[in-house]
């Protein structure tokens, strides 16, 4: 493999593992076994049929769990400790076939750091987006997002194997999207969970929003007689002079 192909494999494998690790293992292993992609010696293990069978089994579990609201976020939280290290190892394994003249130790350390960073970026983008989607009451957006993520992983690894230059163009676009999107996602999630921890703040924000739109607060039943009454006013009425 040339320099561009090796770098594409390292960065593409790390990025894809941050989104869907088991699908990444299956695709890379099958491409290697069918002679469509030559994996470096350190990654030949991915072509083992035992590894592929286990990865396929876990992929099927993730395929189902990834489409269930809340379950997908729990799954992502657990895989924070799996996808990121795996992405780092994939990048290091890919870079092992490249002679940069920096020495094996330095080259491996840099590959681990860069690969782990790339995997973390794609993983937290996926996890944050899913957490935001889970605030929606309808269940279909989870399935749509899950299918879109799988298609993105398959497409990214296809470009890695057959069009590495195209992959780097797409990867650059992802980095730009990451810089723009991640702060917005985490700000939104912080607001949601911040309000959950402070109900009084959520109530005050609701009152302010209703006051600005002129809708007013819903009537409260305080009499117990089936009627309704408005909540007490902030300013008590004074008796007439």
PDB file of C-alpha atoms in Angstrom:
ATOM      1  CA  UNK A   1       0.000   0.000   0.000  1.00  0.00           C
ATOM      2  CA  UNK A   2       1.179   3.505  -0.773  1.00  0.00           C
ATOM      3  CA  UNK A   3       1.318   6.434   1.622  1.00  0.00           C
ATOM      4  CA  UNK A   4      -2.080   7.836   0.634  1.00  0.00           C
ATOM      5  CA  UNK A   5      -3.750   4.419   0.835  1.00  0.00           C
ATOM      6  CA  UNK A   6      -2.175   3.719   4.225  1.00  0.00           C
ATOM      7  CA  UNK A   7      -3.205   7.078   5.673  1.00  0.00           C
ATOM      8  CA  UNK A   8      -6.722   6.650   4.283  1.00  0.00           C
ATOM      9  CA  UNK A   9      -6.970   3.211   5.888  1.00  0.00           C
ATOM     10  CA  UNK A  10      -5.784   4.531   9.236  1.00  0.00           C
ATOM     11  CA  UNK A  11      -8.007   7.603   9.339  1.00  0.00           C
ATOM     12  CA  UNK A  12     -10.958   5.877   7.676  1.00  0.00           C
ATOM     13  CA  UNK A  13     -10.812   2.890   9.988  1.00  0.00           C
ATOM     14  CA  UNK A  14     -10.603   5.140  13.045  1.00  0.00           C
ATOM     15  CA  UNK A  15     -13.487   7.335  11.886  1.00  0.00           C
ATOM     16  CA  UNK A  16     -15.722   4.403  10.995  1.00  0.00           C
ATOM     17  CA  UNK A  17     -15.004   2.578  14.257  1.00  0.00           C
ATOM     18  CA  UNK A  18     -16.188   5.636  16.177  1.00  0.00           C
ATOM     19  CA  UNK A  19     -19.575   5.305  14.487  1.00  0.00           C
ATOM     20  CA  UNK A  20     -19.962   1.542  14.109  1.00  0.00           C
ATOM     21  CA  UNK A  21     -17.011  -0.574  15.234  1.00  0.00           C
ATOM     22  CA  UNK A  22     -18.463  -3.990  14.437  1.00  0.00           C
ATOM     23  CA  UNK A  23     -19.578  -2.997  10.968  1.00  0.00           C
ATOM     24  CA  UNK A  24     -16.099  -1.613  10.340  1.00  0.00           C
ATOM     25  CA  UNK A  25     -14.440  -4.883  11.349  1.00  0.00           C
ATOM     26  CA  UNK A  26     -16.811  -6.875   9.127  1.00  0.00           C
ATOM     27  CA  UNK A  27     -16.245  -4.687   6.067  1.00  0.00           C
ATOM     28  CA  UNK A  28     -12.450  -4.494   6.391  1.00  0.00           C
ATOM     29  CA  UNK A  29     -12.169  -8.212   7.086  1.00  0.00           C
ATOM     30  CA  UNK A  30     -14.318  -9.169   4.097  1.00  0.00           C
ATOM     31  CA  UNK A  31     -12.507  -6.771   1.778  1.00  0.00           C
ATOM     32  CA  UNK A  32      -9.227  -8.358   2.846  1.00  0.00           C
ATOM     33  CA  UNK A  33     -10.456 -11.941   2.462  1.00  0.00           C
ATOM     34  CA  UNK A  34     -11.852 -11.309  -1.023  1.00  0.00           C
ATOM     35  CA  UNK A  35      -8.629  -9.639  -2.164  1.00  0.00           C
ATOM     36  CA  UNK A  36     -10.148  -6.177  -2.564  1.00  0.00           C
ATOM     37  CA  UNK A  37      -7.982  -4.562   0.128  1.00  0.00           C
ATOM     38  CA  UNK A  38      -4.565  -5.589   1.419  1.00  0.00           C
ATOM     39  CA  UNK A  39      -4.492  -5.063   5.157  1.00  0.00           C
ATOM     40  CA  UNK A  40      -1.116  -4.601   6.883  1.00  0.00           C
ATOM     41  CA  UNK A  41       0.170  -7.625   8.850  1.00  0.00           C
ATOM     42  CA  UNK A  42      -0.950  -6.103  12.170  1.00  0.00           C
ATOM     43  CA  UNK A  43      -4.549  -5.948  10.869  1.00  0.00           C
ATOM     44  CA  UNK A  44      -4.678  -9.372   9.223  1.00  0.00           C
ATOM     45  CA  UNK A  45      -6.472 -10.602  12.334  1.00  0.00           C
ATOM     46  CA  UNK A  46      -9.593  -8.807  11.093  1.00  0.00           C
ATOM     47  CA  UNK A  47      -9.774 -11.349   8.264  1.00  0.00           C
ATOM     48  CA  UNK A  48     -10.083 -14.301  10.644  1.00  0.00           C
ATOM     49  CA  UNK A  49     -13.466 -15.958  10.159  1.00  0.00           C
ATOM     50  CA  UNK A  50     -13.773 -16.338  13.934  1.00  0.00           C
ATOM     51  CA  UNK A  51     -13.331 -12.602  14.357  1.00  0.00           C
ATOM     52  CA  UNK A  52     -15.740 -11.914  11.499  1.00  0.00           C
ATOM     53  CA  UNK A  53     -18.377 -14.241  12.972  1.00  0.00           C
ATOM     54  CA  UNK A  54     -18.179 -12.499  16.361  1.00  0.00           C
ATOM     55  CA  UNK A  55     -18.229  -9.052  14.723  1.00  0.00           C
ATOM     56  CA  UNK A  56     -21.282  -9.985  12.635  1.00  0.00           C
ATOM     57  CA  UNK A  57     -23.103 -11.239  15.721  1.00  0.00           C
ATOM     58  CA  UNK A  58     -22.351  -8.033  17.646  1.00  0.00           C
ATOM     59  CA  UNK A  59     -23.278  -5.935  14.629  1.00  0.00           C
ATOM     60  CA  UNK A  60     -26.719  -7.558  14.524  1.00  0.00           C
ATOM     61  CA  UNK A  61     -27.224  -6.740  18.212  1.00  0.00           C
ATOM     62  CA  UNK A  62     -26.164  -3.144  17.616  1.00  0.00           C
ATOM     63  CA  UNK A  63     -28.369  -2.947  14.519  1.00  0.00           C
ATOM     64  CA  UNK A  64     -31.418  -3.560  16.723  1.00  0.00           C
ATOM     65  CA  UNK A  65     -30.312  -1.619  19.820  1.00  0.00           C
ATOM     66  CA  UNK A  66     -29.333   1.384  17.711  1.00  0.00           C
ATOM     67  CA  UNK A  67     -32.915   1.929  16.599  1.00  0.00           C
ATOM     68  CA  UNK A  68     -34.570   1.948  20.029  1.00  0.00           C
ATOM     69  CA  UNK A  69     -34.800   5.382  21.726  1.00  0.00           C
ATOM     70  CA  UNK A  70     -32.819   5.683  24.980  1.00  0.00           C
ATOM     71  CA  UNK A  71     -31.359   2.182  24.443  1.00  0.00           C
ATOM     72  CA  UNK A  72     -29.200   3.617  21.666  1.00  0.00           C
ATOM     73  CA  UNK A  73     -27.798   6.294  23.992  1.00  0.00           C
ATOM     74  CA  UNK A  74     -27.041   3.718  26.694  1.00  0.00           C
ATOM     75  CA  UNK A  75     -25.338   1.572  24.051  1.00  0.00           C
ATOM     76  CA  UNK A  76     -23.290   4.563  22.881  1.00  0.00           C
ATOM     77  CA  UNK A  77     -22.286   5.420  26.458  1.00  0.00           C
ATOM     78  CA  UNK A  78     -20.983   1.891  27.033  1.00  0.00           C
ATOM     79  CA  UNK A  79     -19.143   1.869  23.705  1.00  0.00           C
ATOM     80  CA  UNK A  80     -17.304   5.079  24.529  1.00  0.00           C
ATOM     81  CA  UNK A  81     -14.780   2.782  26.193  1.00  0.00           C
ATOM     82  CA  UNK A  82     -14.671   0.391  23.218  1.00  0.00           C
ATOM     83  CA  UNK A  83     -14.910   2.392  19.993  1.00  0.00           C
ATOM     84  CA  UNK A  84     -12.282   5.012  20.794  1.00  0.00           C
ATOM     85  CA  UNK A  85      -9.501   2.586  21.846  1.00  0.00           C
ATOM     86  CA  UNK A  86     -10.390   0.331  18.902  1.00  0.00           C
ATOM     87  CA  UNK A  87     -10.143   3.272  16.513  1.00  0.00           C
ATOM     88  CA  UNK A  88      -6.728   4.139  17.934  1.00  0.00           C
ATOM     89  CA  UNK A  89      -5.544   0.549  17.486  1.00  0.00           C
ATOM     90  CA  UNK A  90      -6.866   0.410  13.919  1.00  0.00           C
ATOM     91  CA  UNK A  91      -4.961   3.565  13.035  1.00  0.00           C
ATOM     92  CA  UNK A  92      -1.779   2.263  14.665  1.00  0.00           C
ATOM     93  CA  UNK A  93      -2.125  -1.077  12.887  1.00  0.00           C
ATOM     94  CA  UNK A  94      -2.586   0.629   9.525  1.00  0.00           C
ATOM     95  CA  UNK A  95       0.361   2.965  10.064  1.00  0.00           C
ATOM     96  CA  UNK A  96       2.633   0.063  11.004  1.00  0.00           C
ATOM     97  CA  UNK A  97       3.083  -0.675   7.322  1.00  0.00           C
ATOM     98  CA  UNK A  98       4.418   2.828   6.649  1.00  0.00           C
ATOM     99  CA  UNK A  99       8.077   3.747   7.129  1.00  0.00           C
ATOM    100  CA  UNK A 100       8.195   7.396   8.186  1.00  0.00           C
ATOM    101  CA  UNK A 101      11.715   7.358   9.596  1.00  0.00           C
ATOM    102  CA  UNK A 102      10.499   8.494  13.028  1.00  0.00           C
ATOM    103  CA  UNK A 103      11.041   5.142  14.692  1.00  0.00           C
ATOM    104  CA  UNK A 104       8.460   2.506  15.517  1.00  0.00           C
ATOM    105  CA  UNK A 105       7.731   3.821  19.012  1.00  0.00           C
ATOM    106  CA  UNK A 106       7.161   7.429  17.984  1.00  0.00           C
ATOM    107  CA  UNK A 107       5.167   6.459  14.904  1.00  0.00           C
ATOM    108  CA  UNK A 108       2.925   4.126  16.915  1.00  0.00           C
ATOM    109  CA  UNK A 109       2.351   6.745  19.611  1.00  0.00           C
ATOM    110  CA  UNK A 110       1.370   9.395  17.038  1.00  0.00           C
ATOM    111  CA  UNK A 111      -0.930   6.954  15.239  1.00  0.00           C
ATOM    112  CA  UNK A 112      -2.630   6.019  18.511  1.00  0.00           C
ATOM    113  CA  UNK A 113      -3.186   9.653  19.456  1.00  0.00           C
ATOM    114  CA  UNK A 114      -4.452  10.733  16.046  1.00  0.00           C
ATOM    115  CA  UNK A 115      -6.577   7.630  15.560  1.00  0.00           C
ATOM    116  CA  UNK A 116      -8.078   7.915  19.031  1.00  0.00           C
ATOM    117  CA  UNK A 117      -8.879  11.585  18.427  1.00  0.00           C
ATOM    118  CA  UNK A 118     -10.578  10.849  15.095  1.00  0.00           C
ATOM    119  CA  UNK A 119     -12.575   7.977  16.613  1.00  0.00           C
ATOM    120  CA  UNK A 120     -13.574  10.148  19.559  1.00  0.00           C
ATOM    121  CA  UNK A 121     -14.743  12.912  17.208  1.00  0.00           C
ATOM    122  CA  UNK A 122     -16.994  10.615  15.191  1.00  0.00           C
ATOM    123  CA  UNK A 123     -18.209   8.753  18.285  1.00  0.00           C
ATOM    124  CA  UNK A 124     -19.201  11.845  20.271  1.00  0.00           C
ATOM    125  CA  UNK A 125     -20.844  13.356  17.200  1.00  0.00           C
ATOM    126  CA  UNK A 126     -22.946  10.207  16.845  1.00  0.00           C
ATOM    127  CA  UNK A 127     -23.709   9.930  20.570  1.00  0.00           C
ATOM    128  CA  UNK A 128     -24.544  13.627  20.947  1.00  0.00           C
ATOM    129  CA  UNK A 129     -26.777  13.618  17.894  1.00  0.00           C
ATOM    130  CA  UNK A 130     -28.622  10.568  19.196  1.00  0.00           C
ATOM    131  CA  UNK A 131     -29.123  12.144  22.610  1.00  0.00           C
ATOM    132  CA  UNK A 132     -30.630  15.200  20.918  1.00  0.00           C
ATOM    133  CA  UNK A 133     -32.836  13.040  18.691  1.00  0.00           C
ATOM    134  CA  UNK A 134     -34.107  11.155  21.746  1.00  0.00           C
ATOM    135  CA  UNK A 135     -35.779  14.346  22.982  1.00  0.00           C
ATOM    136  CA  UNK A 136     -38.186  14.027  20.063  1.00  0.00           C
ATOM    137  CA  UNK A 137     -41.420  12.144  20.910  1.00  0.00           C
ATOM    138  CA  UNK A 138     -41.644  10.252  17.615  1.00  0.00           C
ATOM    139  CA  UNK A 139     -39.604   7.011  17.269  1.00  0.00           C
ATOM    140  CA  UNK A 140     -38.830   7.020  13.541  1.00  0.00           C
ATOM    141  CA  UNK A 141     -35.943   9.514  13.597  1.00  0.00           C
ATOM    142  CA  UNK A 142     -33.792   6.976  15.498  1.00  0.00           C
ATOM    143  CA  UNK A 143     -34.191   4.375  12.770  1.00  0.00           C
ATOM    144  CA  UNK A 144     -33.509   6.920  10.039  1.00  0.00           C
ATOM    145  CA  UNK A 145     -30.381   8.159  11.819  1.00  0.00           C
ATOM    146  CA  UNK A 146     -29.167   4.598  12.418  1.00  0.00           C
ATOM    147  CA  UNK A 147     -29.537   3.611   8.764  1.00  0.00           C
ATOM    148  CA  UNK A 148     -27.856   6.849   7.664  1.00  0.00           C
ATOM    149  CA  UNK A 149     -24.906   6.136   9.978  1.00  0.00           C
ATOM    150  CA  UNK A 150     -24.496   2.608   8.595  1.00  0.00           C
ATOM    151  CA  UNK A 151     -24.602   3.908   5.030  1.00  0.00           C
ATOM    152  CA  UNK A 152     -21.990   6.549   5.929  1.00  0.00           C
ATOM    153  CA  UNK A 153     -19.681   3.877   7.388  1.00  0.00           C
ATOM    154  CA  UNK A 154     -20.043   1.620   4.351  1.00  0.00           C
ATOM    155  CA  UNK A 155     -19.508   4.560   1.998  1.00  0.00           C
ATOM    156  CA  UNK A 156     -16.463   5.813   3.882  1.00  0.00           C
ATOM    157  CA  UNK A 157     -14.787   2.392   3.840  1.00  0.00           C
ATOM    158  CA  UNK A 158     -15.635   1.976   0.157  1.00  0.00           C
ATOM    159  CA  UNK A 159     -13.812   5.221  -0.640  1.00  0.00           C
ATOM    160  CA  UNK A 160     -10.922   4.127   1.599  1.00  0.00           C
ATOM    161  CA  UNK A 161     -10.509   0.921  -0.408  1.00  0.00           C
ATOM    162  CA  UNK A 162     -11.120   2.232  -3.928  1.00  0.00           C
ATOM    163  CA  UNK A 163     -10.919   6.057  -3.885  1.00  0.00           C
ATOM    164  CA  UNK A 164      -8.644   7.186  -1.028  1.00  0.00           C
ATOM    165  CA  UNK A 165      -8.330  10.735  -2.348  1.00  0.00           C
ATOM    166  CA  UNK A 166     -12.121  11.086  -2.323  1.00  0.00           C
ATOM    167  CA  UNK A 167     -12.086   9.856   1.265  1.00  0.00           C
ATOM    168  CA  UNK A 168      -9.765  12.675   2.335  1.00  0.00           C
ATOM    169  CA  UNK A 169     -12.069  15.230   0.701  1.00  0.00           C
ATOM    170  CA  UNK A 170     -15.036  13.781   2.592  1.00  0.00           C
ATOM    171  CA  UNK A 171     -12.978  13.607   5.781  1.00  0.00           C
ATOM    172  CA  UNK A 172     -12.112  17.305   5.487  1.00  0.00           C
ATOM    173  CA  UNK A 173     -15.817  18.092   5.135  1.00  0.00           C
ATOM    174  CA  UNK A 174     -16.508  16.006   8.237  1.00  0.00           C
ATOM    175  CA  UNK A 175     -13.933  17.974  10.236  1.00  0.00           C
ATOM    176  CA  UNK A 176     -15.595  21.243   9.206  1.00  0.00           C
ATOM    177  CA  UNK A 177     -19.006  19.830  10.115  1.00  0.00           C
ATOM    178  CA  UNK A 178     -17.603  18.651  13.443  1.00  0.00           C
ATOM    179  CA  UNK A 179     -16.317  22.117  14.323  1.00  0.00           C
ATOM    180  CA  UNK A 180     -19.694  23.658  13.520  1.00  0.00           C
ATOM    181  CA  UNK A 181     -22.042  20.972  14.859  1.00  0.00           C
ATOM    182  CA  UNK A 182     -20.600  19.594  18.097  1.00  0.00           C
ATOM    183  CA  UNK A 183     -20.840  22.818  20.162  1.00  0.00           C
ATOM    184  CA  UNK A 184     -24.477  23.182  19.130  1.00  0.00           C
ATOM    185  CA  UNK A 185     -25.313  19.590  20.039  1.00  0.00           C
ATOM    186  CA  UNK A 186     -23.685  19.710  23.457  1.00  0.00           C
ATOM    187  CA  UNK A 187     -25.179  23.121  24.217  1.00  0.00           C
ATOM    188  CA  UNK A 188     -28.622  21.723  23.437  1.00  0.00           C
ATOM    189  CA  UNK A 189     -28.040  18.616  25.556  1.00  0.00           C
ATOM    190  CA  UNK A 190     -26.716  20.745  28.404  1.00  0.00           C
ATOM    191  CA  UNK A 191     -29.870  22.848  28.346  1.00  0.00           C
ATOM    192  CA  UNK A 192     -32.092  19.757  28.385  1.00  0.00           C
ATOM    193  CA  UNK A 193     -30.341  18.064  31.293  1.00  0.00           C
ATOM    194  CA  UNK A 194     -29.800  21.365  33.085  1.00  0.00           C
ATOM    195  CA  UNK A 195     -33.527  21.967  33.093  1.00  0.00           C
ATOM    196  CA  UNK A 196     -34.111  18.427  34.290  1.00  0.00           C
ATOM    197  CA  UNK A 197     -31.858  19.070  37.284  1.00  0.00           C
ATOM    198  CA  UNK A 198     -33.496  22.417  38.038  1.00  0.00           C
ATOM    199  CA  UNK A 199     -37.286  22.228  37.572  1.00  0.00           C
ATOM    200  CA  UNK A 200     -37.731  25.776  38.870  1.00  0.00           C
ATOM    201  CA  UNK A 201     -35.558  27.086  36.054  1.00  0.00           C
ATOM    202  CA  UNK A 202     -37.571  25.116  33.507  1.00  0.00           C
ATOM    203  CA  UNK A 203     -40.804  26.507  35.000  1.00  0.00           C
ATOM    204  CA  UNK A 204     -39.520  30.075  34.876  1.00  0.00           C
ATOM    205  CA  UNK A 205     -38.430  29.641  31.272  1.00  0.00           C
ATOM    206  CA  UNK A 206     -41.849  28.237  30.377  1.00  0.00           C
ATOM    207  CA  UNK A 207     -43.590  31.214  32.017  1.00  0.00           C
ATOM    208  CA  UNK A 208     -41.342  33.652  30.193  1.00  0.00           C
ATOM    209  CA  UNK A 209     -41.995  31.941  26.873  1.00  0.00           C
ATOM    210  CA  UNK A 210     -45.741  31.933  27.428  1.00  0.00           C
ATOM    211  CA  UNK A 211     -45.699  35.587  28.469  1.00  0.00           C
ATOM    212  CA  UNK A 212     -43.797  36.523  25.324  1.00  0.00           C
ATOM    213  CA  UNK A 213     -46.294  34.701  23.123  1.00  0.00           C
ATOM    214  CA  UNK A 214     -49.316  35.991  25.047  1.00  0.00           C
ATOM    215  CA  UNK A 215     -50.710  32.526  25.709  1.00  0.00           C
ATOM    216  CA  UNK A 216     -50.732  32.772  29.503  1.00  0.00           C
ATOM    217  CA  UNK A 217     -50.457  29.914  31.947  1.00  0.00           C
ATOM    218  CA  UNK A 218     -52.935  27.055  32.009  1.00  0.00           C
ATOM    219  CA  UNK A 219     -55.572  27.296  34.697  1.00  0.00           C
ATOM    220  CA  UNK A 220     -55.000  25.301  37.853  1.00  0.00           C
ATOM    221  CA  UNK A 221     -57.681  23.524  39.830  1.00  0.00           C
ATOM    222  CA  UNK A 222     -57.141  24.502  43.462  1.00  0.00           C
ATOM    223  CA  UNK A 223     -60.674  24.191  44.792  1.00  0.00           C
ATOM    224  CA  UNK A 224     -61.078  20.442  44.506  1.00  0.00           C
ATOM    225  CA  UNK A 225     -64.635  21.027  43.249  1.00  0.00           C
ATOM    226  CA  UNK A 226     -63.935  20.307  39.606  1.00  0.00           C
ATOM    227  CA  UNK A 227     -63.649  23.966  38.675  1.00  0.00           C
ATOM    228  CA  UNK A 228     -60.526  25.874  37.803  1.00  0.00           C
ATOM    229  CA  UNK A 229     -58.842  28.897  39.199  1.00  0.00           C
ATOM    230  CA  UNK A 230     -55.951  31.014  38.162  1.00  0.00           C
ATOM    231  CA  UNK A 231     -52.752  30.846  40.191  1.00  0.00           C
ATOM    232  CA  UNK A 232     -52.376  33.639  42.725  1.00  0.00           C
ATOM    233  CA  UNK A 233     -51.151  36.919  41.286  1.00  0.00           C
ATOM    234  CA  UNK A 234     -47.718  38.220  42.204  1.00  0.00           C
ATOM    235  CA  UNK A 235     -49.287  41.574  43.243  1.00  0.00           C
ATOM    236  CA  UNK A 236     -52.206  41.263  45.742  1.00  0.00           C
ATOM    237  CA  UNK A 237     -55.209  43.495  45.073  1.00  0.00           C
ATOM    238  CA  UNK A 238     -55.736  46.338  47.543  1.00  0.00           C
ATOM    239  CA  UNK A 239     -59.197  46.993  48.992  1.00  0.00           C
ATOM    240  CA  UNK A 240     -61.003  49.997  47.478  1.00  0.00           C
ATOM    241  CA  UNK A 241     -60.544  53.292  49.335  1.00  0.00           C
TER     242      UNK A 241
END
